[in-house]
Short mmCIF file of C-alpha atoms in Angstrom, two decimals:
data_model
loop_
_atom_site.label_atom_id
_atom_site.label_comp_id
_atom_site.label_asym_id
_atom_site.label_seq_id
_atom_site.Cartn_x
_atom_site.Cartn_y
_atom_site.Cartn_z
CA UNK S 1 20.59 -5.18 -6.38
CA UNK S 2 19.93 -6.84 -9.25
CA UNK S 3 22.79 -9.71 -11.20
CA UNK S 4 23.06 -8.97 -14.83
CA UNK S 5 25.18 -9.58 -17.91
CA UNK S 6 26.95 -6.54 -19.93
CA UNK S 7 25.26 -6.90 -23.25
CA UNK S 8 26.79 -3.82 -25.55
CA UNK S 9 26.24 -0.01 -24.86
CA UNK S 10 23.77 2.12 -25.43
CA UNK S 11 24.26 4.75 -28.09
CA UNK S 12 22.68 8.36 -27.69
CA UNK S 13 23.46 11.92 -29.34
CA UNK S 14 20.48 13.24 -27.90
CA UNK S 15 20.32 12.79 -24.02
CA UNK S 16 19.48 14.70 -21.19
CA UNK S 17 21.92 17.03 -19.68
CA UNK S 18 23.10 15.25 -16.57
CA UNK S 19 24.16 12.26 -18.53
CA UNK S 20 27.02 14.41 -20.18
CA UNK S 21 29.73 12.14 -20.25
CA UNK S 22 28.55 8.98 -19.18
CA UNK S 23 28.87 5.41 -20.81
CA UNK S 24 25.54 3.94 -20.95
CA UNK S 25 25.62 0.12 -20.79
CA UNK S 26 22.51 -2.32 -22.00
CA UNK S 27 22.66 -5.05 -18.96
CA UNK S 28 20.21 -8.49 -19.35
CA UNK S 29 18.69 -9.23 -15.82
CA UNK S 30 17.65 -13.02 -15.76
CA UNK S 31 13.70 -12.78 -14.09
CA UNK S 32 12.54 -16.43 -13.88
CA UNK S 33 12.13 -17.61 -17.29
CA UNK S 34 12.40 -14.01 -19.06
CA UNK S 35 15.09 -11.85 -18.87
CA UNK S 36 14.74 -8.61 -19.07
CA UNK S 37 17.26 -5.01 -20.61
CA UNK S 38 18.23 -2.43 -17.64
CA UNK S 39 19.90 0.55 -18.80
CA UNK S 40 22.56 1.48 -16.88
CA UNK S 41 25.54 3.98 -15.80
CA UNK S 42 28.95 2.32 -16.33
CA UNK S 43 31.68 3.75 -13.97
CA UNK S 44 33.37 0.50 -13.66
CA UNK S 45 34.01 -0.20 -17.54
CA UNK S 46 32.42 -3.40 -17.25
CA UNK S 47 32.74 -4.64 -20.83
CA UNK S 48 30.56 -7.28 -22.91
CA UNK S 49 30.06 -10.44 -21.32
CA UNK S 50 30.73 -9.55 -17.94
CA UNK S 51 28.80 -10.23 -14.96
CA UNK S 52 27.84 -7.06 -13.28
CA UNK S 53 25.98 -5.66 -10.17
CA UNK S 54 23.51 -3.20 -10.47
CA UNK S 55 22.00 -0.76 -8.11
CA UNK S 56 18.67 0.90 -8.88
CA UNK S 57 17.57 4.45 -7.69
CA UNK S 58 19.49 6.89 -5.18
CA UNK S 59 21.83 4.30 -4.81
CA UNK S 60 22.98 5.13 -8.66
CA UNK S 61 23.33 8.49 -8.23
CA UNK S 62 25.34 7.70 -5.20
CA UNK S 63 27.44 5.54 -6.55
CA UNK S 64 28.34 8.24 -9.46
CA UNK S 65 28.34 11.31 -6.36
CA UNK S 66 25.72 12.97 -8.84
CA UNK S 67 22.84 13.20 -5.96
CA UNK S 68 20.63 15.54 -8.62
CA UNK S 69 21.45 13.59 -12.07
CA UNK S 70 18.31 11.82 -14.48
CA UNK S 71 20.20 7.95 -13.37
CA UNK S 72 18.18 5.42 -11.63
CA UNK S 73 20.72 2.43 -12.86
CA UNK S 74 24.56 1.91 -11.96
CA UNK S 75 26.66 -0.93 -12.47
CA UNK S 76 28.45 -0.80 -8.68
CA UNK S 77 30.43 -3.78 -9.48
CA UNK S 78 31.98 -6.34 -11.65
CA UNK S 79 31.68 -10.17 -10.41
CA UNK S 80 34.97 -12.16 -10.07
CA UNK S 81 34.90 -14.44 -13.33
CA UNK S 82 35.47 -17.55 -11.15
CA UNK S 83 34.52 -17.42 -7.81
CA UNK S 84 30.73 -16.68 -8.23
CA UNK D 1 17.09 3.23 -16.74
CA UNK D 2 14.44 1.12 -19.16
CA UNK D 3 15.00 0.94 -23.15
CA UNK D 4 11.64 1.48 -24.79
CA UNK D 5 10.09 2.49 -28.32
CA UNK D 6 7.60 5.27 -28.12
CA UNK D 7 4.33 4.23 -29.13
CA UNK D 8 1.97 7.63 -28.99
CA UNK D 9 1.13 10.12 -26.45
CA UNK D 10 -1.56 10.37 -23.82
CA UNK D 11 -3.73 13.20 -24.03
CA UNK D 12 -5.42 14.51 -20.56
CA UNK D 13 -7.35 17.45 -20.02
CA UNK D 14 -8.10 16.88 -16.57
CA UNK D 15 -4.65 16.42 -14.87
CA UNK D 16 -2.87 17.53 -11.70
CA UNK D 17 -1.35 20.81 -12.08
CA UNK D 18 2.46 19.81 -11.70
CA UNK D 19 1.52 18.05 -15.15
CA UNK D 20 1.01 21.22 -16.41
CA UNK D 21 2.63 21.75 -19.91
CA UNK D 22 4.05 18.24 -19.97
CA UNK D 23 3.98 16.12 -23.02
CA UNK D 24 3.42 12.54 -22.02
CA UNK D 25 4.04 9.79 -24.17
CA UNK D 26 3.19 5.80 -23.90
CA UNK D 27 6.56 3.52 -24.21
CA UNK D 28 6.36 -0.03 -24.59
CA UNK D 29 8.85 -1.54 -22.64
CA UNK D 30 9.97 -5.13 -23.37
CA UNK D 31 10.58 -7.47 -20.49
CA UNK D 32 10.81 -10.67 -21.41
CA UNK D 33 8.19 -12.49 -23.35
CA UNK D 34 5.34 -9.77 -22.43
CA UNK D 35 5.45 -5.81 -23.08
CA UNK D 36 4.15 -3.27 -20.81
CA UNK D 37 4.03 0.25 -21.20
CA UNK D 38 5.27 3.03 -19.05
CA UNK D 39 3.67 6.52 -19.62
CA UNK D 40 6.47 9.09 -19.69
CA UNK D 41 7.19 12.93 -19.57
CA UNK D 42 9.35 13.60 -22.95
CA UNK D 43 11.64 16.47 -22.80
CA UNK D 44 13.24 15.64 -25.85
CA UNK D 45 10.48 15.69 -28.30
CA UNK D 46 11.09 11.43 -29.06
CA UNK D 47 8.62 10.71 -32.02
CA UNK D 48 6.72 7.52 -32.18
CA UNK D 49 8.51 4.69 -33.15
CA UNK D 50 11.54 6.08 -32.01
CA UNK D 51 13.83 4.16 -29.32
CA UNK D 52 14.15 5.37 -25.96
CA UNK D 53 15.64 5.53 -22.19
CA UNK D 54 13.43 6.41 -19.53
CA UNK D 55 14.66 6.90 -15.92
CA UNK D 56 12.29 6.73 -12.45
CA UNK D 57 11.46 7.71 -9.88
CA UNK D 58 13.82 11.02 -8.45
CA UNK D 59 16.04 10.59 -11.45
CA UNK D 60 12.99 11.46 -14.06
CA UNK D 61 12.20 14.46 -11.33
CA UNK D 62 15.91 15.89 -12.16
CA UNK D 63 15.98 15.54 -15.83
CA UNK D 64 13.08 18.18 -15.59
CA UNK D 65 14.50 20.44 -12.65
CA UNK D 66 10.92 19.95 -11.08
CA UNK D 67 11.98 18.04 -7.68
CA UNK D 68 8.53 18.56 -6.19
CA UNK D 69 6.38 17.54 -9.35
CA UNK D 70 4.00 14.53 -9.65
CA UNK D 71 6.06 12.59 -12.33
CA UNK D 72 7.99 9.05 -11.92
CA UNK D 73 9.35 8.74 -15.64
CA UNK D 74 10.65 10.58 -17.80
CA UNK D 75 12.73 9.94 -21.23
CA UNK D 76 16.38 11.01 -20.64
CA UNK D 77 17.70 9.85 -24.08
CA UNK D 78 17.18 9.17 -27.41
CA UNK D 79 18.84 5.82 -28.58
CA UNK D 80 21.12 7.03 -31.69
CA UNK D 81 19.10 4.50 -34.77
CA UNK D 82 22.17 2.87 -35.74
CA UNK D 83 24.78 2.25 -33.50
CA UNK D 84 22.72 0.41 -30.96
CA UNK P 1 9.96 -6.29 1.90
CA UNK P 2 10.77 -9.54 0.11
CA UNK P 3 11.56 -13.29 1.24
CA UNK P 4 14.03 -15.08 -0.20
CA UNK P 5 16.65 -17.73 0.46
CA UNK P 6 20.31 -17.18 0.30
CA UNK P 7 22.26 -19.36 -2.32
CA UNK P 8 25.54 -18.01 -1.71
CA UNK P 9 28.11 -15.06 -1.78
CA UNK P 10 28.71 -12.59 -4.79
CA UNK P 11 32.57 -12.13 -5.29
CA UNK P 12 33.83 -8.90 -6.82
CA UNK P 13 37.01 -7.35 -6.52
CA UNK P 14 36.18 -4.55 -8.59
CA UNK P 15 33.28 -2.68 -6.97
CA UNK P 16 32.22 1.02 -6.08
CA UNK P 17 34.14 2.25 -2.98
CA UNK P 18 31.05 2.43 -0.66
CA UNK P 19 30.66 -1.32 -0.63
CA UNK P 20 34.02 -1.62 0.97
CA UNK P 21 33.92 -3.83 3.41
CA UNK P 22 30.05 -5.19 2.73
CA UNK P 23 29.54 -9.18 2.27
CA UNK P 24 27.05 -9.33 -0.91
CA UNK P 25 25.00 -12.29 -1.44
CA UNK P 26 22.37 -14.01 -3.93
CA UNK P 27 19.25 -14.28 -2.16
CA UNK P 28 16.43 -16.42 -4.77
CA UNK P 29 13.31 -14.86 -4.14
CA UNK P 30 9.93 -16.57 -5.33
CA UNK P 31 7.78 -14.66 -6.98
CA UNK P 32 4.69 -16.88 -8.54
CA UNK P 33 5.69 -19.44 -10.65
CA UNK P 34 9.14 -17.85 -11.52
CA UNK P 35 12.03 -16.84 -9.37
CA UNK P 36 14.55 -14.23 -9.40
CA UNK P 37 17.72 -13.50 -7.86
CA UNK P 38 18.58 -10.31 -5.39
CA UNK P 39 21.83 -9.48 -4.34
CA UNK P 40 22.08 -7.88 -0.71
CA UNK P 41 24.23 -6.76 1.46
CA UNK P 42 24.58 -9.15 5.00
CA UNK P 43 25.05 -7.83 7.96
CA UNK P 44 23.41 -10.44 9.98
CA UNK P 45 25.64 -12.98 7.86
CA UNK P 46 23.10 -14.95 7.22
CA UNK P 47 24.56 -18.32 5.08
CA UNK P 48 23.15 -20.34 2.33
CA UNK P 49 19.66 -22.43 2.80
CA UNK P 50 18.74 -18.94 5.48
CA UNK P 51 15.06 -18.22 5.13
CA UNK P 52 15.60 -13.78 4.74
CA UNK P 53 13.58 -10.56 5.19
CA UNK P 54 15.01 -8.66 2.28
CA UNK P 55 14.54 -4.63 2.47
CA UNK P 56 15.18 -2.52 -0.61
CA UNK P 57 15.83 1.43 -1.73
CA UNK P 58 16.67 3.73 1.05
CA UNK P 59 15.78 0.92 3.69
CA UNK P 60 18.25 -1.02 2.94
CA UNK P 61 20.64 1.87 3.68
CA UNK P 62 19.08 2.63 6.96
CA UNK P 63 19.76 -0.77 7.92
CA UNK P 64 23.66 -0.25 7.47
CA UNK P 65 23.26 3.01 8.58
CA UNK P 66 25.46 4.37 5.49
CA UNK P 67 23.11 6.65 3.53
CA UNK P 68 25.09 7.79 0.94
CA UNK P 69 26.36 4.28 0.04
CA UNK P 70 25.51 2.58 -3.35
CA UNK P 71 23.48 -0.15 -1.98
CA UNK P 72 19.72 -0.80 -2.39
CA UNK P 73 19.24 -4.42 -0.83
CA UNK P 74 20.32 -5.71 2.74
CA UNK P 75 19.07 -8.99 4.77
CA UNK P 76 17.37 -7.25 7.87
CA UNK P 77 16.06 -10.62 8.97
CA UNK P 78 16.30 -14.26 9.15
CA UNK P 79 13.40 -15.90 9.18
CA UNK P 80 13.46 -18.46 12.53
CA UNK P 81 13.81 -22.06 10.95
CA UNK P 82 10.66 -23.67 12.53
CA UNK P 83 8.33 -21.19 13.51
CA UNK P 84 7.15 -19.73 9.77
CA UNK O 1 4.04 6.57 -14.43
CA UNK O 2 1.42 3.83 -15.43
CA UNK O 3 -1.61 3.25 -17.44
CA UNK O 4 -4.61 1.58 -16.03
CA UNK O 5 -8.43 1.43 -15.66
CA UNK O 6 -10.53 2.27 -12.54
CA UNK O 7 -12.19 -0.83 -11.79
CA UNK O 8 -13.84 0.24 -8.24
CA UNK O 9 -13.08 1.57 -4.85
CA UNK O 10 -11.49 0.57 -1.71
CA UNK O 11 -13.71 0.80 1.58
CA UNK O 12 -11.18 0.60 4.49
CA UNK O 13 -12.87 2.01 7.81
CA UNK O 14 -9.22 0.79 9.57
CA UNK O 15 -6.80 2.57 8.20
CA UNK O 16 -3.51 4.64 8.50
CA UNK O 17 -4.26 8.16 10.24
CA UNK O 18 -2.71 9.89 7.00
CA UNK O 19 -5.30 8.16 4.68
CA UNK O 20 -7.79 9.72 6.38
CA UNK O 21 -10.38 11.58 3.71
CA UNK O 22 -9.04 10.25 0.94
CA UNK O 23 -10.92 8.22 -1.34
CA UNK O 24 -8.73 4.70 -2.74
CA UNK O 25 -9.76 3.24 -5.95
CA UNK O 26 -8.86 0.01 -7.87
CA UNK O 27 -6.86 0.67 -10.57
CA UNK O 28 -6.10 -2.42 -12.97
CA UNK O 29 -2.97 -1.90 -15.19
CA UNK O 30 -2.13 -4.07 -18.11
CA UNK O 31 1.14 -5.84 -18.15
CA UNK O 32 1.77 -7.99 -21.03
CA UNK O 33 -0.68 -10.67 -21.30
CA UNK O 34 -1.01 -10.40 -17.00
CA UNK O 35 -2.93 -7.78 -15.15
CA UNK O 36 -2.42 -6.63 -11.99
CA UNK O 37 -4.37 -4.16 -9.63
CA UNK O 38 -3.58 -1.23 -8.20
CA UNK O 39 -4.97 1.04 -5.15
CA UNK O 40 -4.37 4.83 -5.59
CA UNK O 41 -5.70 7.86 -3.93
CA UNK O 42 -8.15 9.74 -6.34
CA UNK O 43 -8.01 13.21 -5.92
CA UNK O 44 -9.01 13.78 -9.89
CA UNK O 45 -12.12 11.62 -8.59
CA UNK O 46 -11.91 9.38 -11.15
CA UNK O 47 -14.96 7.34 -11.88
CA UNK O 48 -15.17 3.37 -12.64
CA UNK O 49 -14.07 2.56 -16.56
CA UNK O 50 -12.10 6.12 -16.68
CA UNK O 51 -8.78 5.23 -18.21
CA UNK O 52 -5.93 7.20 -15.46
CA UNK O 53 -2.02 7.81 -15.23
CA UNK O 54 -0.82 6.65 -11.83
CA UNK O 55 2.65 7.93 -10.04
CA UNK O 56 4.26 5.88 -7.48
CA UNK O 57 6.61 6.93 -4.41
CA UNK O 58 7.11 11.08 -3.87
CA UNK O 59 5.67 11.67 -6.99
CA UNK O 60 2.45 10.45 -5.51
CA UNK O 61 2.58 12.15 -2.55
CA UNK O 62 3.68 15.62 -4.29
CA UNK O 63 0.29 15.03 -6.13
CA UNK O 64 -1.59 15.28 -2.78
CA UNK O 65 0.80 18.14 -1.37
CA UNK O 66 1.15 15.13 1.54
CA UNK O 67 5.00 14.91 1.62
CA UNK O 68 4.58 12.78 4.96
CA UNK O 69 1.71 10.63 4.31
CA UNK O 70 2.06 7.04 3.85
CA UNK O 71 0.62 6.99 0.09
CA UNK O 72 2.99 5.15 -2.98
CA UNK O 73 0.21 5.81 -5.76
CA UNK O 74 -2.22 8.66 -7.56
CA UNK O 75 -4.26 9.08 -9.88
CA UNK O 76 -2.23 11.84 -11.99
CA UNK O 77 -4.23 12.19 -14.89
CA UNK O 78 -7.76 11.13 -16.36
CA UNK O 79 -7.10 10.11 -20.31
CA UNK O 80 -9.09 12.18 -22.82
CA UNK O 81 -11.40 9.23 -23.93
CA UNK O 82 -11.33 9.82 -27.85
CA UNK O 83 -7.72 11.50 -28.49
CA UNK O 84 -5.45 8.26 -26.94
CA UNK V 1 -0.15 0.64 -3.29
CA UNK V 2 -1.10 -2.68 -3.80
CA UNK V 3 -3.96 -4.96 -2.54
CA UNK V 4 -3.16 -8.55 -0.52
CA UNK V 5 -4.02 -11.04 1.62
CA UNK V 6 -2.46 -11.66 4.95
CA UNK V 7 -1.03 -15.26 5.34
CA UNK V 8 0.62 -15.69 8.58
CA UNK V 9 3.06 -14.23 10.10
CA UNK V 10 6.95 -13.97 9.93
CA UNK V 11 9.01 -15.25 13.09
CA UNK V 12 12.44 -13.77 13.20
CA UNK V 13 14.98 -13.26 16.10
CA UNK V 14 17.89 -12.07 14.27
CA UNK V 15 16.51 -9.15 13.05
CA UNK V 16 18.12 -5.71 12.27
CA UNK V 17 17.47 -3.02 15.16
CA UNK V 18 15.15 -0.70 13.52
CA UNK V 19 12.72 -3.82 13.16
CA UNK V 20 12.36 -4.05 17.24
CA UNK V 21 8.94 -4.54 18.23
CA UNK V 22 7.49 -4.54 14.93
CA UNK V 23 5.20 -7.52 13.96
CA UNK V 24 5.61 -8.66 10.22
CA UNK V 25 3.09 -10.53 8.36
CA UNK V 26 3.16 -12.51 4.85
CA UNK V 27 0.75 -10.83 2.69
CA UNK V 28 -0.10 -12.50 -0.73
CA UNK V 29 -0.47 -10.26 -3.83
CA UNK V 30 -1.72 -11.45 -6.81
CA UNK V 31 -0.17 -10.20 -9.97
CA UNK V 32 -2.23 -11.93 -13.16
CA UNK V 33 -1.80 -15.38 -13.35
CA UNK V 34 0.65 -15.48 -10.60
CA UNK V 35 1.30 -14.33 -6.71
CA UNK V 36 4.10 -13.20 -4.79
CA UNK V 37 4.77 -12.53 -1.24
CA UNK V 38 5.45 -9.14 0.40
CA UNK V 39 6.80 -9.23 3.85
CA UNK V 40 4.89 -5.93 5.69
CA UNK V 41 4.69 -4.40 9.27
CA UNK V 42 1.23 -5.07 10.65
CA UNK V 43 0.63 -2.14 12.89
CA UNK V 44 -3.01 -1.97 12.26
CA UNK V 45 -3.28 -6.30 13.60
CA UNK V 46 -4.43 -7.55 10.20
CA UNK V 47 -5.21 -11.13 10.56
CA UNK V 48 -5.02 -13.90 8.70
CA UNK V 49 -7.54 -13.46 5.68
CA UNK V 50 -7.99 -10.29 6.01
CA UNK V 51 -8.08 -8.13 2.39
CA UNK V 52 -5.25 -5.17 3.37
CA UNK V 53 -3.63 -2.27 1.39
CA UNK V 54 0.32 -1.98 2.00
CA UNK V 55 2.37 0.78 1.22
CA UNK V 56 6.03 0.73 -0.24
CA UNK V 57 9.50 2.78 0.25
CA UNK V 58 9.16 5.97 2.34
CA UNK V 59 5.10 5.56 2.42
CA UNK V 60 5.54 2.33 4.17
CA UNK V 61 8.14 4.50 7.18
CA UNK V 62 5.66 7.41 7.37
CA UNK V 63 2.73 5.02 8.18
CA UNK V 64 4.88 4.07 11.60
CA UNK V 65 6.30 7.40 11.85
CA UNK V 66 10.22 5.73 11.29
CA UNK V 67 12.01 7.62 8.88
CA UNK V 68 15.17 6.30 9.71
CA UNK V 69 13.90 2.53 10.35
CA UNK V 70 15.27 -0.35 7.76
CA UNK V 71 11.35 -0.97 6.58
CA UNK V 72 10.24 -0.66 2.97
CA UNK V 73 6.32 -2.44 3.54
CA UNK V 74 3.41 -1.44 5.70
CA UNK V 75 -0.10 -2.14 5.81
CA UNK V 76 -2.17 0.62 6.06
CA UNK V 77 -5.29 -0.10 5.56
CA UNK V 78 -7.37 -3.39 6.31
CA UNK V 79 -10.17 -3.36 3.41
CA UNK V 80 -13.91 -4.07 4.64
CA UNK V 81 -15.03 -6.96 4.31
CA UNK V 82 -18.41 -6.37 2.54
CA UNK V 83 -18.13 -3.42 0.93
CA UNK V 84 -14.91 -3.96 -1.78
#
């Protein structure tokens, strides 16, 4: 899984049907000196600035119990602020 | 999922059968200081300059309801222009 | 699989149900001049400073015998200190 | 999927059985300022210098109708020379 | 698939059960100016300095006929020394 910081939401009126009702968040993931942005489903309602753990692939769909969804990244944990 | 910008289409007369009828777009994805190009199926008809969300792997095939297709990336959302 | 060094644990009270009971560790993986952090389940109880091997995707779930879990990375081996 | 340029073939007498009869090509993929090489099966007989589209994972096996093969990358389209 | 050079073995007494009996090798893969190390199962007995092709994900398990193993990378071919 990946560690990242929630940077905001992604608003998209035009989306594939299986994304219906899903909140999408932008999560900035540090990779060495660079950073990249992952778009993930947010079933745990993580907010901007939250440190989160993201799962990719089938694991992302397992987290939502949506095996047939067009989703490959989901926030699966919010890191406790003071213990990491 | 990944965020990127549609940069154009990919024309390919010679292609594997399961790509028949699919429009392929080039999507430029920022990864830190670098960029890379992803080729994705475009069921939502995103156009050049559109900011889009791409799903990879089985999720890409779920978006097209083509579980057996030789496809590993699909545009699954077009980002609303003024809200992101 | 990837080689990395355990850097600590990830404490997360708010997590997806299928992570219940799993210890999550931060593993620093060297990729050329850069490094990046992977969060992995730790069934072998690797400790800080241990060199470990991480498996990703379905392999990570196989290691835990949890095919439906929202997990995509697991520590699957601890490298012997003096033989690598 | 990825865009790349065929750079040559890979000759390997010692190979896993499910690769029997497969032609392997080296495809150079640009990723920002860097490049990396992908080895892919070549069912469309792309030649050196051809711009191609590569699919990864299960999609690569779908392209060959070999669901159980030890293959994770396949050329699935040859980009038309003058239209991209 | 990826091209790399075998750099040595990985000795790990503490390992997940499904790795039992597997030889693990460190394979250095060039990615542009950087390099990274992949740990892979070695059913073809590639030795240090051998140029090899690695398959990832389910393909790695197909190569070993171990669909349920906690393995995500396997050496699937040894490049002929003088023809590549």
